[in-house]
Short mmCIF file of C-alpha atoms in Angstrom, two decimals:
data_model
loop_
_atom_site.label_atom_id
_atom_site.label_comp_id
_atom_site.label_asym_id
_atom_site.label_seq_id
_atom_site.Cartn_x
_atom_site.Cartn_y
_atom_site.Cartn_z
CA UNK G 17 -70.42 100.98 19.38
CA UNK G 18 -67.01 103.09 20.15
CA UNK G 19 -67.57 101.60 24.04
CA UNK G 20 -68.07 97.69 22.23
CA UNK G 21 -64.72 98.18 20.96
CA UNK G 22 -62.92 99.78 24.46
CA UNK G 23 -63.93 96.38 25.96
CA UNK G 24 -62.79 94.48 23.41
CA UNK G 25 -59.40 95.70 23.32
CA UNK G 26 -58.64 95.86 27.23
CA UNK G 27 -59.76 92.44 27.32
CA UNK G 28 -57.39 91.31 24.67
CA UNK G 29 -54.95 93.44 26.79
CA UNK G 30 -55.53 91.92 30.08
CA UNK G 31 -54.44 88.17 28.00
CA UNK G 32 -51.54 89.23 26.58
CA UNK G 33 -50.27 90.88 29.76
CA UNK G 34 -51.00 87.13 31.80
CA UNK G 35 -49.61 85.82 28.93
CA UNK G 36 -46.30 88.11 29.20
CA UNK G 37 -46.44 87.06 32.97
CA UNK G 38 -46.32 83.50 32.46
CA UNK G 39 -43.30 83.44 30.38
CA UNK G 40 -41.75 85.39 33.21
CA UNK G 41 -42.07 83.03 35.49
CA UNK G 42 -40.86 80.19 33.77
CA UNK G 43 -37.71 81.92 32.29
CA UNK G 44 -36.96 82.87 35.71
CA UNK G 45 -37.34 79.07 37.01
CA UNK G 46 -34.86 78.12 34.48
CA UNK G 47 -32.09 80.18 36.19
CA UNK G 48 -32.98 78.99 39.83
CA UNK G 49 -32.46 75.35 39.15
CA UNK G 50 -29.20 73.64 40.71
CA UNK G 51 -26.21 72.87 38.43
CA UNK G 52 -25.95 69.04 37.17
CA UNK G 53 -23.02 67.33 39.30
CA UNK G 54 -19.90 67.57 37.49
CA UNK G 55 -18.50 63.83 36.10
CA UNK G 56 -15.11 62.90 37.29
CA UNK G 57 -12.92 61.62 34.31
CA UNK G 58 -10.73 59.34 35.47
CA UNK G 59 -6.89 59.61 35.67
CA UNK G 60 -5.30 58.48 32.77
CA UNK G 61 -3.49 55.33 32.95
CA UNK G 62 0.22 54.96 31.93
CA UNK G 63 0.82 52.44 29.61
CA UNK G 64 4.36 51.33 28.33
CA UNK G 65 4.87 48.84 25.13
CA UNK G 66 7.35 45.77 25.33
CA UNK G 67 9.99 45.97 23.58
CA UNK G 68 13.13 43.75 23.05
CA UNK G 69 16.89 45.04 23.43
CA UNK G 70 18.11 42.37 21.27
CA UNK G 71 15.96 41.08 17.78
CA UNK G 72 15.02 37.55 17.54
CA UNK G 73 17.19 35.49 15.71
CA UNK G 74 14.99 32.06 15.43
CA UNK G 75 13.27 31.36 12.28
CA UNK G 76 11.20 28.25 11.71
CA UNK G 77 13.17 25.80 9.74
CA UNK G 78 12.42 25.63 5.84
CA UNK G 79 10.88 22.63 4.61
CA UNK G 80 13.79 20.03 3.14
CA UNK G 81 14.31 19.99 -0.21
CA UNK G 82 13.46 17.07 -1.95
CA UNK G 83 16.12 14.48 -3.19
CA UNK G 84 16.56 13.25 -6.46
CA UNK G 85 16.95 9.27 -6.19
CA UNK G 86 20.02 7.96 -6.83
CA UNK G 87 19.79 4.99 -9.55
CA UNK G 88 21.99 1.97 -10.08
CA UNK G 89 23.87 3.23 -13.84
CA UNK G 90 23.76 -0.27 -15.24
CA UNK G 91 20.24 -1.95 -13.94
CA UNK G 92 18.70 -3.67 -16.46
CA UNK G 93 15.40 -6.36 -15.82
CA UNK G 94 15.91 -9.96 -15.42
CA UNK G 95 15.18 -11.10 -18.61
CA UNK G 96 12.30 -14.02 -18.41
CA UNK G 97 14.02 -17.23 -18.47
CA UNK G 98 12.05 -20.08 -19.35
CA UNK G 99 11.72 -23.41 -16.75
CA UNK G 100 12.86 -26.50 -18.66
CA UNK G 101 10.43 -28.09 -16.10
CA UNK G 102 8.63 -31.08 -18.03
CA UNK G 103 9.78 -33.91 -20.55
CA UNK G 104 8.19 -36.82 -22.13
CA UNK G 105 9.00 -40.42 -23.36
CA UNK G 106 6.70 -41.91 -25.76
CA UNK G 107 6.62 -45.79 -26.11
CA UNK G 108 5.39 -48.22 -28.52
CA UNK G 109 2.25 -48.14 -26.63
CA UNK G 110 2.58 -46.09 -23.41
CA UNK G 111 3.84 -42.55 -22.31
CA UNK G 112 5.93 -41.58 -19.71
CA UNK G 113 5.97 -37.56 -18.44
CA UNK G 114 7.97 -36.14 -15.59
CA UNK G 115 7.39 -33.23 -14.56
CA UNK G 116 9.50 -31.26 -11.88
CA UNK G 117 7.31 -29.91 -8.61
CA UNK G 118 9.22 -26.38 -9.48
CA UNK G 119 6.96 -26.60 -12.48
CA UNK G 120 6.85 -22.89 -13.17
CA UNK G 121 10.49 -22.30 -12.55
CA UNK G 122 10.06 -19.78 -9.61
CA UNK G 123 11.96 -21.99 -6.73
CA UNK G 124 8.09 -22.73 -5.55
CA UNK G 125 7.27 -26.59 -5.58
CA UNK G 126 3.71 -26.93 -6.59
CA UNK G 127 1.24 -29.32 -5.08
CA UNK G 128 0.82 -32.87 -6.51
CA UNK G 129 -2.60 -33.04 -6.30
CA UNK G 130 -3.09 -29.68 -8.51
CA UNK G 131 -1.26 -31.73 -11.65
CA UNK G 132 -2.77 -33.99 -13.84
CA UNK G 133 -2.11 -35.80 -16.82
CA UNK G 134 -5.64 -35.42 -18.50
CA UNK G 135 -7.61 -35.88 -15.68
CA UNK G 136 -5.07 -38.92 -14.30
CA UNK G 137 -3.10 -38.16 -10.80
CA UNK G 138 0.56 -38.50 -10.77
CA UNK G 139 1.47 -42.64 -10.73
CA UNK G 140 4.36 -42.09 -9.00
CA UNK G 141 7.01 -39.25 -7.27
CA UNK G 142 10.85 -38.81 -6.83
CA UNK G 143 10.96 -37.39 -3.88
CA UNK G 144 15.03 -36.57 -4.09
CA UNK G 145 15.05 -35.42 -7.54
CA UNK G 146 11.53 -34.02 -7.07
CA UNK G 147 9.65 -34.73 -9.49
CA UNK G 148 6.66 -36.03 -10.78
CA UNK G 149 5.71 -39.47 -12.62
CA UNK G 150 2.62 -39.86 -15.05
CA UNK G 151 2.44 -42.71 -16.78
CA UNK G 152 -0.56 -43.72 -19.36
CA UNK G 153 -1.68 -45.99 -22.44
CA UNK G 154 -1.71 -44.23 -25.44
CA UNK G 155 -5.30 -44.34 -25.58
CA UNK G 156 -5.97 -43.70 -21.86
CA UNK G 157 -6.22 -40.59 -19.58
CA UNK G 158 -7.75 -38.46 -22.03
CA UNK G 159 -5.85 -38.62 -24.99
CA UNK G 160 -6.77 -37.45 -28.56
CA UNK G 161 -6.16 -39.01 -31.55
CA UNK G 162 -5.19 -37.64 -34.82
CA UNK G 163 -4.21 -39.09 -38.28
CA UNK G 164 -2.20 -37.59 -41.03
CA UNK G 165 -0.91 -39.26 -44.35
CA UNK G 166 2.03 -40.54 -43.08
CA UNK G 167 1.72 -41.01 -39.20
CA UNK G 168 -0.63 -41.24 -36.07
CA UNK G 169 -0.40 -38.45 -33.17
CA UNK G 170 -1.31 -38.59 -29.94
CA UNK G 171 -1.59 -36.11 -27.78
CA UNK G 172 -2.08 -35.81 -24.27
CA UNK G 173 -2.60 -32.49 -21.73
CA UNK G 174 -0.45 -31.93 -18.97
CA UNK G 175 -2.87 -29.25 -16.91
CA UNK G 176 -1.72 -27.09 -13.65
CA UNK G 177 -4.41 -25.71 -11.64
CA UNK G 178 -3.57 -24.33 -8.42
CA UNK G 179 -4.88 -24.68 -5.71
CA UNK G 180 -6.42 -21.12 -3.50
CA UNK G 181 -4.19 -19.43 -1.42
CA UNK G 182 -6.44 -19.50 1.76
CA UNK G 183 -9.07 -16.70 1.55
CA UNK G 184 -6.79 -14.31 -0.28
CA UNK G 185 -8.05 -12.71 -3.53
CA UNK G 186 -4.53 -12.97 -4.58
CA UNK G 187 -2.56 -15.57 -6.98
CA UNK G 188 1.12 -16.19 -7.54
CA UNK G 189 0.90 -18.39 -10.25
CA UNK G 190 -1.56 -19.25 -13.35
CA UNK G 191 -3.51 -22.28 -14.79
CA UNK G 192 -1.20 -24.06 -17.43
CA UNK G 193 -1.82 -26.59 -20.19
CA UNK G 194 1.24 -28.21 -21.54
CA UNK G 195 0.51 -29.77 -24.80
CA UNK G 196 2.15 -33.07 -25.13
CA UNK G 197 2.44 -35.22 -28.72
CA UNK G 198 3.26 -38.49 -29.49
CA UNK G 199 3.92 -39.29 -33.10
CA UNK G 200 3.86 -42.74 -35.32
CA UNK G 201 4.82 -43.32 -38.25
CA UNK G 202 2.76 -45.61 -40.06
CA UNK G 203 6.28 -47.92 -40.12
CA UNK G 204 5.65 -48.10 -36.57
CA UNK G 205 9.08 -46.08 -35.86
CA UNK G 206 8.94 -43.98 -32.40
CA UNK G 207 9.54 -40.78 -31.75
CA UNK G 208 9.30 -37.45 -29.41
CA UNK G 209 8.47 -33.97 -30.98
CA UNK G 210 9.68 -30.98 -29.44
CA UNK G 211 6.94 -29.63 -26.45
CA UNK G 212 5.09 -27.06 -27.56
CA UNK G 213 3.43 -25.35 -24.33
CA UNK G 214 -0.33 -23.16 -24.46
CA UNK G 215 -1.25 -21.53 -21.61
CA UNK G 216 -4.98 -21.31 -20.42
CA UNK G 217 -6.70 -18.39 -19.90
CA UNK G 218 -7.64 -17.77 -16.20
CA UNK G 219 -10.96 -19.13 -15.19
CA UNK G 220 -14.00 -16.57 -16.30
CA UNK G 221 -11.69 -14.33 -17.82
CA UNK G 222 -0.88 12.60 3.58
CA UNK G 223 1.34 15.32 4.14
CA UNK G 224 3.84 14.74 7.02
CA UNK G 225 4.13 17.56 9.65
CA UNK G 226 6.05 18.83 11.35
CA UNK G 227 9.58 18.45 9.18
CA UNK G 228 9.03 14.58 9.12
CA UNK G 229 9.12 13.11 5.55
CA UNK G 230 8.11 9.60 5.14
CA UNK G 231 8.85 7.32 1.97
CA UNK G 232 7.82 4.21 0.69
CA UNK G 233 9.81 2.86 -2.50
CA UNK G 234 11.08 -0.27 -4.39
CA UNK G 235 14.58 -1.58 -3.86
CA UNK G 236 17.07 -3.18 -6.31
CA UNK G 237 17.77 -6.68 -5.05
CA UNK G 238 21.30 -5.69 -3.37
CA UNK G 239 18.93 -3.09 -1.66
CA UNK G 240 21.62 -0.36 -2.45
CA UNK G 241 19.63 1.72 -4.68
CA UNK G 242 15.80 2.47 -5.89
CA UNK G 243 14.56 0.47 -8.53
CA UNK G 244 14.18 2.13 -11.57
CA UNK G 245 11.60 -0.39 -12.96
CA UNK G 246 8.57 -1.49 -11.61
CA UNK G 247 8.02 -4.50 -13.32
CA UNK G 248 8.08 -8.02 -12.31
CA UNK G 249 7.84 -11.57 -12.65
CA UNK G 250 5.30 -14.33 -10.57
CA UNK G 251 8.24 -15.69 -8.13
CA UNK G 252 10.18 -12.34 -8.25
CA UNK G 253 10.44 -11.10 -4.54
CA UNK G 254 9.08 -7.68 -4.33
CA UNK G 255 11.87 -5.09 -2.05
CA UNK G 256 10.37 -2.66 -0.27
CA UNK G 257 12.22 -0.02 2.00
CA UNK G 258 10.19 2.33 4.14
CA UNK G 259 11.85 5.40 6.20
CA UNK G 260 11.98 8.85 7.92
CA UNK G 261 13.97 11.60 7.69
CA UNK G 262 14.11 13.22 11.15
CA UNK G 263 15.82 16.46 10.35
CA UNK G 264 15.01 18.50 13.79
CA UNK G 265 13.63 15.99 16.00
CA UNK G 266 15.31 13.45 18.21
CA UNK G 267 15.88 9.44 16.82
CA UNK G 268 12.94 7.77 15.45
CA UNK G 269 11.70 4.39 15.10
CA UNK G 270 10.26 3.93 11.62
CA UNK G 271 6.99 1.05 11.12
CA UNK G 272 4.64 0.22 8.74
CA UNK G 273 1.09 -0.04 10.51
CA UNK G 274 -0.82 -1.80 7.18
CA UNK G 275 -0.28 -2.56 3.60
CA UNK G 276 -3.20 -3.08 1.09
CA UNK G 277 -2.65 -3.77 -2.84
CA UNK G 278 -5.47 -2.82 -5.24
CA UNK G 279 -5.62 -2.68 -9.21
CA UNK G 280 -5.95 1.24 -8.28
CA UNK G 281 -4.48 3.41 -6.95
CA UNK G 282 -7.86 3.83 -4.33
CA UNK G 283 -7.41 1.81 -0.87
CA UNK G 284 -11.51 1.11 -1.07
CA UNK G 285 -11.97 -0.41 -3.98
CA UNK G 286 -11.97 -3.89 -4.61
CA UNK G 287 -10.39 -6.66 -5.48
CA UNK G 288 -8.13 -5.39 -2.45
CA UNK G 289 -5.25 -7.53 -0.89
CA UNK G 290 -4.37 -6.52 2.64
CA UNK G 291 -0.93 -8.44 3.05
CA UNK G 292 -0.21 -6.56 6.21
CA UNK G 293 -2.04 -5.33 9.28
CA UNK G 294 -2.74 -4.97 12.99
CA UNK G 295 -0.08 -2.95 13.60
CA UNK G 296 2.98 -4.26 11.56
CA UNK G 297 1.57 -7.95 11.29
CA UNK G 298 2.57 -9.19 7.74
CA UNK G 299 0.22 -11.94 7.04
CA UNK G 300 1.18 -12.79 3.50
CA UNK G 301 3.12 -15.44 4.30
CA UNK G 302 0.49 -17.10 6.59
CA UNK G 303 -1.93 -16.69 4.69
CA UNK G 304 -0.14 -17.97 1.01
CA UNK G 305 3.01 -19.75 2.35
CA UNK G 306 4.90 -17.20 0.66
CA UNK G 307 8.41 -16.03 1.56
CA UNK G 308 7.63 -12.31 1.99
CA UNK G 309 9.08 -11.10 5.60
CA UNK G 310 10.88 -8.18 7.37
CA UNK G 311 14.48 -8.03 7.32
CA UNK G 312 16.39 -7.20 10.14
CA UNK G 313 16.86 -3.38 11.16
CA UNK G 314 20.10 -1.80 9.95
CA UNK G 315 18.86 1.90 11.76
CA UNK G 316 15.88 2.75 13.38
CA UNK G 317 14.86 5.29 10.92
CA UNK G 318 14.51 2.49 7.80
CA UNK G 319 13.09 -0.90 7.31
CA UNK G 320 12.81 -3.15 4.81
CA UNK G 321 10.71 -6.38 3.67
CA UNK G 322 10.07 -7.90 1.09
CA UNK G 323 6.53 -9.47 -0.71
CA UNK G 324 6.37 -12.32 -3.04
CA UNK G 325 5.24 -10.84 -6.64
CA UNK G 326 1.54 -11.97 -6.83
CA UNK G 327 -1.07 -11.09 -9.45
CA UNK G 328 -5.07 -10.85 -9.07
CA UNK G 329 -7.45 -13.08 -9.76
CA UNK G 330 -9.19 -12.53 -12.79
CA UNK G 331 -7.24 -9.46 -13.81
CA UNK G 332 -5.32 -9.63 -16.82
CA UNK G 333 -3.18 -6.62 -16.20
CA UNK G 334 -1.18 -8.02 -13.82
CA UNK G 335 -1.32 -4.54 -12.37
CA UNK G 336 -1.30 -3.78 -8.50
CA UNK G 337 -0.66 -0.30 -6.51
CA UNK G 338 0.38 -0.30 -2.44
CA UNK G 339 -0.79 1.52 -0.54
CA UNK G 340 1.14 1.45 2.84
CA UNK G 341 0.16 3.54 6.45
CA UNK G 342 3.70 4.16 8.02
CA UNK G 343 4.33 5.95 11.81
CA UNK G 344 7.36 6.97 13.42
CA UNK G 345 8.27 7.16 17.49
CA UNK G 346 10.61 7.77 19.58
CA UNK G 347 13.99 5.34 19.19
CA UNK G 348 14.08 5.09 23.23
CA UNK G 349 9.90 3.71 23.13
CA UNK G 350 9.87 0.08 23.96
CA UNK G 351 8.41 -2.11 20.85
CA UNK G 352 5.19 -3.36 21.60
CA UNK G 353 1.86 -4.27 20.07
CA UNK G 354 1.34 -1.20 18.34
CA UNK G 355 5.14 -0.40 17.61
CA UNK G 356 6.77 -4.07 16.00
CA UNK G 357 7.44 -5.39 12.69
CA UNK G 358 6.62 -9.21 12.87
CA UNK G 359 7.08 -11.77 9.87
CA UNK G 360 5.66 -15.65 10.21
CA UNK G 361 7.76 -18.55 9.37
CA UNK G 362 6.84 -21.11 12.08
CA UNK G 363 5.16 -18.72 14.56
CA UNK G 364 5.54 -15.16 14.73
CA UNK G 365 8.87 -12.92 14.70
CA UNK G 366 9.70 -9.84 15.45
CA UNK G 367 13.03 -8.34 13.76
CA UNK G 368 14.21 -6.73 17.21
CA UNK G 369 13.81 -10.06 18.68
CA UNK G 370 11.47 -8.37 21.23
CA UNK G 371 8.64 -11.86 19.55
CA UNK G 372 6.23 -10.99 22.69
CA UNK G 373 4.97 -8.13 20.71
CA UNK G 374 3.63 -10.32 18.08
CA UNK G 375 1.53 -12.23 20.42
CA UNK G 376 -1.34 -10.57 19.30
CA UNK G 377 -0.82 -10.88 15.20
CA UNK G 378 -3.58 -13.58 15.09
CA UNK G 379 -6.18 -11.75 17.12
CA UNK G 380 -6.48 -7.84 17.80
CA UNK G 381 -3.30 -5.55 18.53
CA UNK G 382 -5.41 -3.02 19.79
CA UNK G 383 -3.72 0.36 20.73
CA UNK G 384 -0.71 -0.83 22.95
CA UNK G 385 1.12 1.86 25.14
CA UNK G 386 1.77 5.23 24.34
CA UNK G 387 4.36 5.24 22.79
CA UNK G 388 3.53 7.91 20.03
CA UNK G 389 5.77 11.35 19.72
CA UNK G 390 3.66 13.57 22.40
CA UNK G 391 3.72 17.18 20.93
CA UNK G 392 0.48 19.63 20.44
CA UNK G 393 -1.72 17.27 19.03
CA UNK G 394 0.74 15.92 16.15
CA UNK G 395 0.17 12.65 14.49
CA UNK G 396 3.36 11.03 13.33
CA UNK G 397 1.65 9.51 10.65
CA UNK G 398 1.21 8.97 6.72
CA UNK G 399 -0.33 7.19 4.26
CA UNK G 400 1.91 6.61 0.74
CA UNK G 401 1.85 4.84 -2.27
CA UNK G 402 3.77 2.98 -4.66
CA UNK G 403 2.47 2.05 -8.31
CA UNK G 404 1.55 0.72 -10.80
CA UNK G 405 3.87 -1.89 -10.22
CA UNK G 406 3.25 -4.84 -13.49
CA UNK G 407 3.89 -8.27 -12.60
CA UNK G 408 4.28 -10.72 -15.41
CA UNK G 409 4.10 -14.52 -15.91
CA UNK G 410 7.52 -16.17 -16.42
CA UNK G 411 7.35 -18.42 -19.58
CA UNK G 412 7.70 -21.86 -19.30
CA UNK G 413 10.03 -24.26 -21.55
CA UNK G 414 9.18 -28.05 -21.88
CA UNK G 415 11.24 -30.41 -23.19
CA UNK G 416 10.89 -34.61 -24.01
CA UNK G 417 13.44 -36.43 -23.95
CA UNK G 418 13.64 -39.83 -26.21
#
């Protein structure tokens, strides 16, 4: 048993001696290996900041500050005159009404053809005093008649209904009726009452940049100062003065690119009037025969025109907004199709006299040169507004005459 044991415990001796041996070895491996190669850092580099002897003295230049507009002390509106326009002479059995062709009063002859005398055409026409003849029988071109006690009336319907303006949703005057009376005593005596005139209803009842501040607004009629009031009359002339103020820049040429009216203040909404277009092509007289037209440039930097009052069809209000897109180049840029301001009376004209650039108001302007400001990437553009401007009807006053 005691020699079991011996065995046992040299053999467990001989293991942890190889064991002892082992981890001899391998410690003493460890020391014999080379060295890793040593990393080169490399040499620092020198590195100076930039800095200025003198401090900047340029600052960007502050925004303008607005203007308050300067108004005339004693304006006041037109107050509505009424157009002694029409007059009547009643005979023992006839009637005889003349009516002028400036039937509304507004310096605008109207058409014969649009006036009748209850359904009868005009029988006859002064030319020099312009003016228009209707004569009838007292029981003819759609008189009524109506009995009282003592006399006989009868009355007749003078009726004014213009004629479209082209294809334009617009209208610059309004269906009338002018009530017209003939009375009788039953003594057979003659004579005229005063006219007492009705009027129909209508049928089926962007910020600048870059320092450059645009403006669109209303002129009195001397074009001295803004218009305080927005209000007009039909036949009123409409004054309109667009410009730029150019504070850091060199000259500019101020134009007006389009115009659209609407009943809101909303460019796509409709009913919707564009009255100017194509690159400074105002149509409204072309298209209505109005009077509306640039005026001649006084400076570069403004320009004015001016737009017949007109009202919409079908809208009572008589309320309209304008919505204009204006652009400004350089002074020294030659006008041309893109850059004019043309009116039509006859043909088109441009107010610099430079006409060939309105060669192309009846077809498409296209682009034309480039004549833009060049910068980085500005537009010299803006879109602006002026409204709700109220336009009226002008009363009318009738008269007969014995």
């Amino acid at each position: 048993m005691m020699s079991m044991r011996s065995l046992f415990c040299l053999f467990c001796g001989a293991l942890a001696a190889a064991a002892q041996s082992e981890l001899n070895w391998r410690i003493q491996s460890a020391d014999q290996r080379p060295d890793p190669p040593e990393v080169q850092e490399p040499a620092a580099v020198q590195q100076e900041k930039q800095s200025f002897h003198q401090p900047l003295t340029w600052r960007y230049p502050e925004p303008p500050a607005e203007e308050e507009p300067r108004y005339p002390q004693d304006f006041e509106l037109k107050a509505p005159t009424a157009a002694a326009s029409v007059g009547a002479v009643c005979g023992e059995s006839s009637v005889r009404v003349e009516a002028k062709k400036d039937l509304l009063g507004i310096g605008k002859p109207v058409l014969s053809a649009d006036v009748t005398l209850g359904g009868c055409p005009a029988t006859g026409e002064d030319p020099e005093a312009q003016v228009l003849v209707f004569e009838s029988e007292l029981h003819g071109c759609g008189s009524q008649l109506l009995m009282s006690e003592d006399s006989f009336v009868y009355v007749f319907m003078l009726i004014y209904t213009p004629s479209p303006l082209g294809d334009s949703p617009i209208v610059r005057t309004r269906d009338v009726s002018v009530r017209i009376e003939c009375h009788y005593s039953r003594k057979h005596d003659v004579s005229s009452a005063m006219l007492k005139p009705t009027w129909t209803p209508f049928s089926d009842t962007k910020v600048s940049e870059e320092n450059l501040d645009f403006s669109l607004r209303l002129m009195t009629d001397d074009w001295q100062f803004p218009r305080p009031s927005t209000q007009f009359l039909l036949g009123d002339m409409m004054k309109f003065e667009v410009s730029v103020k150019q504070f850091h820049h060199a000259p500019l040429r101020v134009t007006v690119d389009s115009c659209v009216a609407t009943v809101v203040p909303n460019i796509d909404t409709v009913p919707r009037y564009v009255f100017m277009g194509n690159n400074g092509c105002l149509f409204d007289s072309q298209l209505t025969g109005s009077s509306s037209r640039f005026l001649p440039r006084s400076q570069d930097d403004k320009l004015q025109f001016e737009v017949e009052a007109f009202r919409f069809q079908q809208d009572e209000s008589g309320v309209i907004y304008v919505t204009c897109s204006l652009r400004a180049t350089a002074a020294t840029a030659a006008v041309d199709i893109a850059n004019k301001a043309c009116s039509f009376s006859n043909g088109w004209m441009e107010v610099s006299g430079s006409h060939h650039a309105c060669s192309c108001c009846d077809t498409d302007c296209g682009t034309g040169s480039q004549s833009h400001l060049t910068g980085t990437g500005s537009r010299w553009e803006q879109e602006t507004a002026v409204g709700p401007i109220v336009v009226k009807e002008r009363p009318l006053q009738r008269k007969i005459n014995d």
